[in-house]
Amino acid sequence: MRDRALILSVLIVASCGLGYELIGSALASYLLGDSVLQFSTVIGCYLFAMGVGSWLSRYVADEDVLDRFVDVEMMVGLLGGISAAVLFLTYAWVAVPFRTSLYMTIFLIGMMVGMEIPLVMRIFNHQRTEFRELVSRVLAFDYLGALAVSLVFPLLLAPRLGLLRTGFLFGILNAGVALWMIHLFRADLHRPREQTLRAVLVLGLLGTGFVFSGQLTGWAEKGLYGDEIIHAETTPYQRLAVTQWHDDLRLHINGNLQFSSRDEHRYHESLVHPGLGAVPWARHVLVLGGGDGLAVREILKHPSVKQVTLVDLDPAMTRLFSTSQPLVALNKGSLKDPRVRVINADAGRWLEDNAEVFDFIVVDFPDPTNFGLGRLYSVPVYRLMARHLAEQGYMVVQSTSPYFAPRSFWSIDATLKEAGLHTWPYHCYVPSFGDWGFILAGKRADYTVPDKVGVPTRYLDSSTMAELFHFPADMPALSMPPNRLNEQSLVRYFDEDWRKVIR
């Protein structure tokens, strides 16, 4: 019975140990971007700390192994369980360098997790288990637990429970193992009553955190965004939060501002009308990204357009902007218009599987903050887009800021050219973001700025539209390499450019 209990505890603690590692990596990538860097550094720090913990376990006396294992489980459960909540709150409210807090927390958790397996093996050794059987059983269940959580975490826990509640759940499992070990080995422990009380207290704290994790998330996001949160949800793809302050609605994805209702018209009018106005015959339009329906709203103003195909990865995004009354009012119900076809799919895969040709294409992806997004700005993907573009049509790409992130902007321009397209860069001022850039591209080599907008607008007119294509002396064109899939240099440029601005 004790052997089976120990083996099951190995499965649980291995699952929880990897879970804390995944939570730390995911939280860091949500808040800091550049997922490859965050996952690599968090995993490296965690594995190093586990090695330190394994080495420190040698100083536990044989007669104290059971007691120390129980204590370690409680400490891992408590610190690991609250880690996501503490880090999120720290990022939002506390004037402490987040990276310092992140790596200190990861190191402490990893060090204690590193002590677990050596201590369990020594407990088995006390049960006089043969060494060969001991190693094979412990390591087999250790790896099995890691496999289980590596599948369950991205498919079920993170999208359904969120990172904070998932952290509390893993902590409860660790503390539960401690309480179970106290029950089974009570006669062999030195302070079973005291340890039982501590384990129950830890379970109570973690259970309370699990129940109120939604409120904790809301409190943290209140500090992060400053405004009242009217909608927040974690989807399998991202964290969505809509905030409101007086008449200003704002959408945040993974903590990054996507638009403000006070000035989004500047962005979306500039995104759509300079290109679509130059092809007044356009009937079929493709929008990649843009699940908020705001670009679609502008497209539908053109009477020639008969069908708009919107391809956005996240069904929660398009559902939100099709059902929420204030958001539907903002996009004028564009996603429910009979001329609009909404497809929830990965844009790159959809382009590969589809053969339709469009007169105008709008590419409104989030900024290339990580390699998953960066691939959508690469040469192969732009070549795919070109296959779907009519010979006399145009496509326009959201291209970050030519002022704050000039290397990123001109790298996107170079990437479009490498894909065989002619380009016409332009920019506009959006108060929420600053100076923002777009690149118009086409197979045809000619483009003339329309002499009139031709549809109702709040910002653009004929003179304003012509000014979009003028770059002042302090925003010169840069010679940059294209963004290729095997290098993803654009993600590095974007991170370095914006890091200078933040400093």
Coordinates of C-alpha atoms in Angstrom, one line a residue:
M1 CA 0.0 0.0 0.0
R2 CA 2.8 2.4 0.9
D3 CA 4.7 1.5 -2.3
R4 CA 1.7 2.2 -4.4
A5 CA 1.1 5.5 -2.6
L6 CA 4.7 6.6 -3.2
I7 CA 4.5 5.7 -6.9
L8 CA 1.3 7.6 -7.3
S9 CA 2.8 10.6 -5.4
V10 CA 5.7 10.5 -7.9
L11 CA 3.2 10.8 -10.7
I12 CA 1.5 13.7 -9.1
V13 CA 4.6 15.7 -8.0
A14 CA 6.1 15.2 -11.5
S15 CA 3.0 16.6 -13.1
C16 CA 2.9 19.6 -10.7
G17 CA 6.6 20.2 -11.1
L18 CA 6.3 20.5 -14.9
G19 CA 3.1 22.5 -14.5
Y20 CA 4.8 25.2 -12.5
E21 CA 7.5 25.4 -15.2
L22 CA 4.8 25.8 -18.0
I23 CA 2.9 28.4 -16.0
G24 CA 6.0 30.5 -15.4
S25 CA 6.9 30.3 -19.1
A26 CA 3.4 31.1 -20.4
L27 CA 2.9 34.0 -18.0
A28 CA 6.3 35.4 -19.0
S29 CA 5.5 35.2 -22.7
Y30 CA 2.0 36.7 -22.1
L31 CA 3.5 39.7 -20.2
L32 CA 6.9 40.1 -21.9
G33 CA 6.4 38.8 -25.4
D34 CA 9.0 36.8 -27.4
S35 CA 7.8 33.4 -26.3
V36 CA 11.0 31.5 -27.4
L37 CA 13.2 33.7 -25.2
Q38 CA 10.8 33.5 -22.2
F39 CA 10.3 29.7 -22.5
S40 CA 14.0 29.1 -23.0
T41 CA 15.2 31.2 -20.0
V42 CA 12.5 30.0 -17.6
I43 CA 13.1 26.4 -18.5
G44 CA 16.9 26.8 -18.2
C45 CA 16.5 28.6 -14.8
Y46 CA 14.1 25.9 -13.6
L47 CA 16.3 23.0 -14.6
F48 CA 19.3 24.5 -13.1
A49 CA 17.4 25.1 -9.8
M50 CA 16.3 21.5 -9.9
G51 CA 19.9 20.4 -10.1
V52 CA 20.7 22.6 -7.1
G53 CA 17.7 21.1 -5.2
S54 CA 18.9 17.6 -6.0
W55 CA 22.4 18.4 -4.7
L56 CA 21.0 19.9 -1.5
S57 CA 18.9 16.8 -0.8
R58 CA 22.1 15.0 0.2
Y59 CA 22.2 17.1 3.5
V60 CA 18.9 15.6 4.7
A61 CA 19.6 13.0 7.4
D62 CA 18.2 9.5 6.7
E63 CA 16.0 9.6 9.8
D64 CA 14.4 12.9 8.6
V65 CA 13.7 12.0 5.0
L66 CA 10.0 11.4 5.4
D67 CA 9.6 14.6 7.4
R68 CA 11.5 16.7 4.9
F69 CA 9.6 15.2 1.9
V70 CA 6.3 16.2 3.6
D71 CA 7.7 19.7 4.3
V72 CA 9.0 20.1 0.7
E73 CA 5.6 19.1 -0.7
M74 CA 3.9 21.8 1.4
M75 CA 6.4 24.4 0.5
V76 CA 6.2 23.5 -3.2
G77 CA 2.4 23.5 -3.1
L78 CA 2.3 26.9 -1.3
L79 CA 4.9 28.7 -3.4
G80 CA 4.1 27.0 -6.7
G81 CA 0.3 27.4 -6.1
I82 CA 0.5 31.2 -5.5
S83 CA 3.3 31.9 -8.0
A84 CA 1.2 32.9 -11.0
A85 CA -1.0 35.1 -8.9
V86 CA 1.9 36.8 -7.1
L87 CA 3.8 37.3 -10.4
F88 CA 0.7 38.7 -12.1
L89 CA 0.0 41.1 -9.2
T90 CA 3.6 42.1 -9.1
Y91 CA 3.7 43.0 -12.7
A92 CA 0.5 45.1 -12.4
W93 CA 0.9 46.8 -9.1
V94 CA 4.4 46.6 -7.6
A95 CA 7.4 48.8 -8.6
V96 CA 9.7 45.8 -8.7
P97 CA 11.6 44.6 -11.8
F98 CA 9.3 41.8 -13.1
R99 CA 12.1 39.7 -14.5
T100 CA 13.9 39.6 -11.2
S101 CA 10.7 38.5 -9.4
L102 CA 10.1 35.9 -12.1
Y103 CA 13.5 34.2 -12.0
M104 CA 13.7 34.3 -8.2
T105 CA 10.3 32.6 -8.0
I106 CA 11.2 30.0 -10.7
F107 CA 14.5 29.3 -9.0
L108 CA 12.9 28.7 -5.6
I109 CA 10.2 26.5 -6.9
G110 CA 12.7 24.5 -9.1
M111 CA 15.0 24.0 -6.2
M112 CA 12.3 22.5 -4.0
V113 CA 11.0 20.4 -6.9
G114 CA 14.5 19.1 -7.5
M115 CA 14.6 17.7 -4.0
E116 CA 11.4 15.6 -4.5
I117 CA 12.6 12.7 -6.5
P118 CA 15.9 12.1 -4.6
L119 CA 13.9 12.1 -1.3
V120 CA 11.3 9.7 -2.7
M121 CA 14.0 7.4 -3.9
R122 CA 15.5 7.4 -0.4
I123 CA 12.1 6.6 1.1
F124 CA 11.8 3.7 -1.2
N125 CA 15.3 2.6 -0.2
H126 CA 14.2 2.6 3.4
Q127 CA 11.4 0.2 2.3
R128 CA 14.3 -2.1 1.1
T129 CA 13.2 -1.9 -2.6
E130 CA 15.8 -3.3 -5.0
F131 CA 17.8 -0.5 -6.6
R132 CA 17.1 -1.6 -10.2
E133 CA 13.4 -1.7 -9.6
L134 CA 13.5 1.5 -7.5
V135 CA 15.1 3.6 -10.3
S136 CA 13.0 2.1 -13.1
R137 CA 9.7 2.6 -11.2
V138 CA 10.4 6.1 -9.9
L139 CA 11.7 7.5 -13.2
A140 CA 9.0 5.8 -15.3
F141 CA 6.3 7.5 -13.3
D142 CA 8.2 10.7 -13.2
Y143 CA 8.3 10.9 -17.0
L144 CA 4.7 9.7 -17.3
G145 CA 3.5 12.5 -15.0
A146 CA 5.5 15.0 -17.2
L147 CA 3.8 13.7 -20.3
A148 CA 0.3 13.9 -18.8
V149 CA 0.6 17.5 -17.8
S150 CA 2.4 18.6 -21.0
L151 CA -0.8 17.4 -22.8
V152 CA -3.4 18.5 -20.3
F153 CA -2.0 22.0 -19.7
P154 CA -2.3 23.5 -23.2
L155 CA -5.4 21.6 -24.2
L156 CA -7.5 21.9 -21.0
L157 CA -6.1 23.6 -18.0
A158 CA -4.8 26.9 -19.4
P159 CA -7.7 27.7 -21.7
R160 CA -10.4 26.5 -19.3
L161 CA -9.1 27.5 -15.9
G162 CA -6.5 30.2 -16.7
L163 CA -3.0 30.4 -15.4
L164 CA -3.9 31.6 -11.9
R165 CA -6.5 29.0 -11.2
T166 CA -4.3 26.3 -12.7
G167 CA -1.4 27.3 -10.4
F168 CA -3.7 27.0 -7.4
L169 CA -4.8 23.6 -8.6
F170 CA -1.3 22.2 -8.9
G171 CA -0.5 23.6 -5.4
I172 CA -3.6 21.8 -4.0
L173 CA -2.3 18.6 -5.5
N174 CA 1.1 19.0 -3.9
A175 CA -0.4 19.9 -0.5
G176 CA -2.7 16.9 -0.9
V177 CA 0.3 14.6 -1.4
A178 CA 1.8 16.0 1.8
L179 CA -1.4 15.3 3.8
W180 CA -1.7 11.8 2.3
M181 CA 1.9 11.0 3.2
I182 CA 1.2 12.2 6.8
H183 CA -1.7 9.8 6.9
L184 CA 0.1 6.8 5.6
F185 CA 3.4 7.3 7.4
R186 CA 2.1 8.9 10.6
A187 CA 4.0 6.5 12.8
D188 CA 7.3 7.2 11.1
L189 CA 7.0 11.0 11.3
H190 CA 8.4 13.1 14.2
R191 CA 5.7 15.8 14.2
P192 CA 2.6 14.4 12.5
R193 CA 0.1 16.6 14.3
E194 CA 2.0 19.8 13.6
Q195 CA 2.5 18.8 10.0
T196 CA -1.2 17.9 9.6
L197 CA -2.2 21.3 10.8
R198 CA 0.2 23.0 8.4
A199 CA -0.9 20.9 5.4
V200 CA -4.6 21.7 6.2
L201 CA -3.7 25.4 6.5
V202 CA -1.9 25.4 3.1
L203 CA -4.8 23.5 1.5
G204 CA -7.2 26.1 2.9
L205 CA -5.2 29.0 1.5
L206 CA -4.8 27.4 -1.9
G207 CA -8.5 26.4 -2.0
T208 CA -9.4 30.0 -1.2
G209 CA -7.1 31.3 -3.9
F210 CA -8.6 28.8 -6.4
V211 CA -12.1 30.0 -5.6
F212 CA -11.3 33.7 -5.8
S213 CA -8.7 33.6 -8.6
G214 CA -11.2 35.4 -10.9
Q215 CA -11.3 38.3 -8.5
L216 CA -7.5 38.2 -8.2
T217 CA -7.1 38.3 -12.0
G218 CA -9.6 41.2 -12.2
W219 CA -7.7 43.1 -9.5
A220 CA -4.4 42.6 -11.3
E221 CA -5.8 43.6 -14.7
K222 CA -7.3 46.7 -13.0
G223 CA -3.8 47.7 -12.1
L224 CA -2.4 46.7 -15.5
Y225 CA -5.0 48.6 -17.6
G226 CA -6.2 51.3 -15.1
D227 CA -9.8 51.3 -16.5
E228 CA -12.8 49.3 -15.6
I229 CA -12.8 45.8 -17.1
I230 CA -16.1 45.1 -18.7
H231 CA -15.1 41.7 -20.3
A232 CA -12.2 39.4 -19.8
E233 CA -11.6 35.8 -20.9
T234 CA -8.8 33.4 -21.5
T235 CA -9.2 31.5 -24.8
P236 CA -7.0 28.7 -26.2
Y237 CA -5.1 31.3 -28.1
Q238 CA -4.9 34.5 -26.0
R239 CA -6.2 36.6 -23.1
L240 CA -8.8 39.1 -24.1
A241 CA -9.8 42.1 -22.0
V242 CA -12.1 44.9 -22.9
T243 CA -11.9 48.0 -20.7
Q244 CA -14.0 51.2 -20.5
W245 CA -13.4 54.7 -19.2
H246 CA -16.3 57.1 -19.9
D247 CA -16.9 56.7 -23.7
D248 CA -13.5 55.1 -24.3
L249 CA -13.6 51.3 -25.0
R250 CA -10.3 49.5 -25.3
L251 CA -9.3 46.0 -26.4
H252 CA -6.2 44.4 -24.9
I253 CA -4.8 41.1 -26.1
N254 CA -2.2 39.5 -23.7
G255 CA -1.9 42.8 -22.0
N256 CA -1.2 44.7 -25.3
L257 CA -3.5 47.5 -26.4
Q258 CA -5.2 46.8 -29.7
F259 CA -7.4 49.8 -30.1
S260 CA -9.1 52.7 -28.4
S261 CA -12.6 53.6 -29.5
R262 CA -11.7 57.3 -29.4
D263 CA -9.2 57.1 -32.2
E264 CA -9.5 53.7 -33.8
H265 CA -11.2 55.3 -36.8
R266 CA -7.9 57.0 -37.7
Y267 CA -6.2 53.6 -37.8
H268 CA -8.9 51.6 -39.7
E269 CA -9.7 54.4 -42.2
S270 CA -6.0 54.6 -43.0
L271 CA -5.7 50.8 -43.2
V272 CA -8.5 50.4 -45.7
H273 CA -9.3 53.4 -47.9
P274 CA -6.0 54.3 -49.5
G275 CA -5.9 50.9 -51.1
L276 CA -9.5 50.0 -51.6
G277 CA -10.2 53.5 -52.9
A278 CA -7.7 52.8 -55.7
V279 CA -9.7 49.8 -56.9
P280 CA -13.3 51.1 -57.1
W281 CA -14.3 47.9 -59.0
A282 CA -13.3 45.6 -56.1
R283 CA -16.0 43.0 -55.4
H284 CA -14.3 40.4 -53.3
V285 CA -12.2 41.4 -50.2
L286 CA -10.2 39.2 -47.8
V287 CA -9.4 40.3 -44.2
L288 CA -6.7 38.3 -42.4
G289 CA -6.9 39.0 -38.6
G290 CA -9.1 41.9 -37.7
G291 CA -11.6 39.8 -35.7
D292 CA -12.9 43.0 -34.1
G293 CA -14.8 43.8 -37.4
L294 CA -13.5 47.4 -37.5
A295 CA -11.7 47.0 -40.7
V296 CA -14.7 45.2 -42.1
R297 CA -16.8 48.1 -41.1
E298 CA -14.8 50.4 -43.3
I299 CA -14.7 48.0 -46.2
L300 CA -18.5 47.7 -46.2
K301 CA -18.8 51.4 -46.9
H302 CA -17.7 50.8 -50.5
P303 CA -20.8 50.0 -52.6
S304 CA -18.8 47.8 -55.1
V305 CA -17.9 45.2 -52.4
K306 CA -20.2 42.2 -52.7
Q307 CA -18.4 39.8 -50.3
V308 CA -15.9 40.1 -47.4
T309 CA -14.2 37.0 -46.1
L310 CA -12.8 37.4 -42.6
V311 CA -10.2 34.8 -41.4
D312 CA -9.4 35.1 -37.7
L313 CA -7.9 32.4 -35.6
D314 CA -9.9 32.9 -32.4
P315 CA -13.7 32.2 -32.4
A316 CA -14.0 33.8 -29.0
M317 CA -12.8 37.1 -30.6
T318 CA -15.3 37.1 -33.5
R319 CA -18.1 35.9 -31.2
L320 CA -17.4 38.7 -28.7
F321 CA -17.5 41.4 -31.4
S322 CA -20.7 39.9 -32.9
T323 CA -22.6 39.7 -29.6
S324 CA -21.4 42.4 -27.2
Q325 CA -23.7 45.4 -27.5
P326 CA -21.1 48.2 -27.1
L327 CA -18.7 46.4 -29.4
V328 CA -21.3 45.6 -32.1
A329 CA -22.2 49.3 -31.9
L330 CA -18.6 50.2 -32.5
N331 CA -18.2 48.0 -35.6
K332 CA -21.7 48.8 -36.8
G333 CA -22.7 45.2 -36.7
S334 CA -20.2 44.4 -39.5
L335 CA -19.6 40.8 -38.6
K336 CA -23.4 40.1 -38.9
D337 CA -23.7 41.7 -42.3
P338 CA -25.0 39.2 -44.9
R339 CA -22.0 40.1 -47.2
V340 CA -19.5 39.0 -44.5
R341 CA -18.3 35.4 -44.2
V342 CA -16.4 34.7 -40.9
I343 CA -13.9 31.8 -40.9
N344 CA -12.1 30.8 -37.7
A345 CA -8.9 29.3 -38.8
D346 CA -5.1 29.8 -38.9
A347 CA -4.5 32.3 -41.7
G348 CA -1.4 30.6 -43.1
R349 CA -3.1 27.2 -43.2
W350 CA -6.3 28.7 -44.7
L351 CA -4.3 30.4 -47.5
E352 CA -2.6 27.1 -48.3
D353 CA -5.9 25.1 -48.5
N354 CA -7.9 27.8 -50.4
A355 CA -7.8 28.8 -54.0
E356 CA -10.0 31.9 -54.0
V357 CA -8.7 35.1 -55.6
F358 CA -9.5 38.5 -54.1
D359 CA -9.5 42.1 -55.4
F360 CA -8.3 43.6 -52.2
I361 CA -6.6 42.0 -49.1
V362 CA -6.3 43.5 -45.7
V363 CA -3.7 42.0 -43.4
D364 CA -4.4 43.2 -39.8
F365 CA -2.4 40.8 -37.6
P366 CA -1.2 41.7 -34.1
D367 CA 2.4 43.0 -33.9
P368 CA 5.2 40.4 -34.4
T369 CA 5.9 40.1 -30.7
N370 CA 6.8 36.3 -30.9
F371 CA 7.8 33.8 -33.5
G372 CA 4.2 32.4 -33.8
L373 CA 3.1 35.9 -35.1
G374 CA 6.4 36.6 -36.8
R375 CA 5.9 33.7 -39.2
L376 CA 2.8 35.6 -40.5
Y377 CA 5.1 38.4 -41.6
S378 CA 7.5 36.1 -43.5
V379 CA 8.4 35.7 -47.1
P380 CA 6.6 32.4 -47.7
V381 CA 3.3 33.7 -46.1
Y382 CA 3.4 36.9 -48.2
R383 CA 4.0 34.7 -51.3
L384 CA 0.9 32.7 -50.3
M385 CA -1.1 36.0 -50.0
A386 CA 0.1 37.1 -53.4
R387 CA -1.3 33.9 -55.0
H388 CA -4.7 35.0 -53.7
L389 CA -4.4 38.6 -55.0
A390 CA -5.9 39.6 -58.3
E391 CA -3.4 40.8 -60.9
Q392 CA -4.8 44.4 -60.7
G393 CA -5.6 44.3 -57.0
Y394 CA -3.8 45.6 -53.9
M395 CA -3.1 44.3 -50.4
V396 CA -2.3 46.3 -47.3
V397 CA -0.3 45.2 -44.2
Q398 CA -0.4 46.6 -40.7
S399 CA 3.4 47.2 -40.3
T400 CA 4.1 48.6 -36.7
S401 CA 5.5 52.0 -36.2
P402 CA 8.0 53.6 -38.7
Y403 CA 8.9 56.0 -36.0
F404 CA 9.2 53.9 -32.8
A405 CA 10.2 50.6 -34.6
P406 CA 11.8 51.7 -37.9
R407 CA 13.8 48.5 -38.4
S408 CA 10.6 46.4 -38.0
F409 CA 8.7 48.6 -40.4
W410 CA 11.3 48.6 -43.2
S411 CA 11.9 44.8 -42.7
I412 CA 8.3 44.2 -43.5
D413 CA 8.6 46.4 -46.6
A414 CA 11.7 44.3 -47.6
T415 CA 9.8 41.1 -47.0
L416 CA 7.0 42.1 -49.2
K417 CA 9.4 43.0 -52.0
E418 CA 11.2 39.7 -51.5
A419 CA 7.9 38.0 -52.1
G420 CA 7.7 39.6 -55.5
L421 CA 5.4 42.5 -54.7
H422 CA 5.7 46.3 -55.4
T423 CA 5.3 48.4 -52.2
W424 CA 4.1 51.8 -51.2
P425 CA 4.8 52.5 -47.5
Y426 CA 2.7 55.1 -45.6
H427 CA 1.8 56.1 -42.1
C428 CA -0.6 58.1 -39.9
Y429 CA -0.8 59.4 -36.4
V430 CA -3.0 57.5 -34.0
P431 CA -3.0 59.2 -30.5
S432 CA -3.2 55.9 -28.6
F433 CA -0.2 54.4 -30.4
G434 CA 1.7 57.3 -31.9
D435 CA 2.9 57.3 -35.5
W436 CA 1.7 54.0 -37.1
G437 CA 2.7 52.4 -40.4
F438 CA 1.1 50.5 -43.2
I439 CA 2.5 49.1 -46.5
L440 CA 0.4 48.9 -49.6
A441 CA 1.5 46.2 -52.0
G442 CA 0.5 44.7 -55.3
K443 CA 1.7 42.7 -58.3
R444 CA 1.1 45.8 -60.5
A445 CA 3.9 48.4 -60.4
D446 CA 1.7 51.5 -60.4
Y447 CA -0.3 53.2 -57.7
T448 CA -1.9 56.6 -57.6
V449 CA -3.4 58.0 -54.4
P450 CA -7.1 58.4 -54.9
D451 CA -8.1 62.1 -55.4
K452 CA -11.1 61.6 -53.2
V453 CA -12.2 59.1 -50.5
G454 CA -15.6 58.6 -51.9
V455 CA -17.2 57.1 -48.7
P456 CA -18.1 58.7 -45.3
T457 CA -15.1 59.1 -43.0
R458 CA -14.2 60.9 -39.8
Y459 CA -10.5 61.4 -40.4
L460 CA -9.5 60.9 -44.0
D461 CA -10.1 63.3 -46.9
S462 CA -8.3 63.8 -50.2
S463 CA -5.5 66.0 -48.8
T464 CA -5.0 63.9 -45.7
M465 CA -4.7 60.7 -47.7
A466 CA -2.0 62.2 -49.9
E467 CA 0.0 63.3 -46.8
L468 CA 0.0 59.7 -45.5
F469 CA 2.6 58.7 -48.1
H470 CA 5.0 61.5 -47.1
F471 CA 7.8 60.6 -44.6
P472 CA 9.6 63.4 -42.9
A473 CA 13.4 63.6 -42.6
D474 CA 13.5 62.0 -39.2
M475 CA 11.7 58.9 -40.5
P476 CA 14.1 57.8 -43.4
A477 CA 13.7 54.6 -45.3
L478 CA 16.1 51.9 -44.0
S479 CA 17.8 49.1 -45.9
M480 CA 16.7 46.0 -43.9
P481 CA 16.8 42.3 -44.7
P482 CA 13.5 40.4 -45.3
N483 CA 12.0 38.3 -42.5
R484 CA 12.6 34.7 -43.3
L485 CA 11.0 31.7 -41.5
N486 CA 14.3 30.1 -40.5
E487 CA 15.6 33.3 -38.9
Q488 CA 12.6 35.4 -37.9
S489 CA 14.8 38.5 -37.6
L490 CA 11.7 40.7 -37.5
V491 CA 10.7 39.5 -34.0
R492 CA 14.2 40.5 -32.8
Y493 CA 14.0 43.9 -34.5
F494 CA 10.6 44.5 -33.0
D495 CA 11.7 43.6 -29.5
E496 CA 14.8 45.7 -29.7
D497 CA 13.1 48.7 -31.2
W498 CA 10.3 48.9 -28.6
R499 CA 12.7 48.2 -25.7
K500 CA 14.5 51.4 -26.6
V501 CA 11.2 53.3 -26.5
I502 CA 10.2 51.8 -23.1
R503 CA 13.5 52.8 -21.6

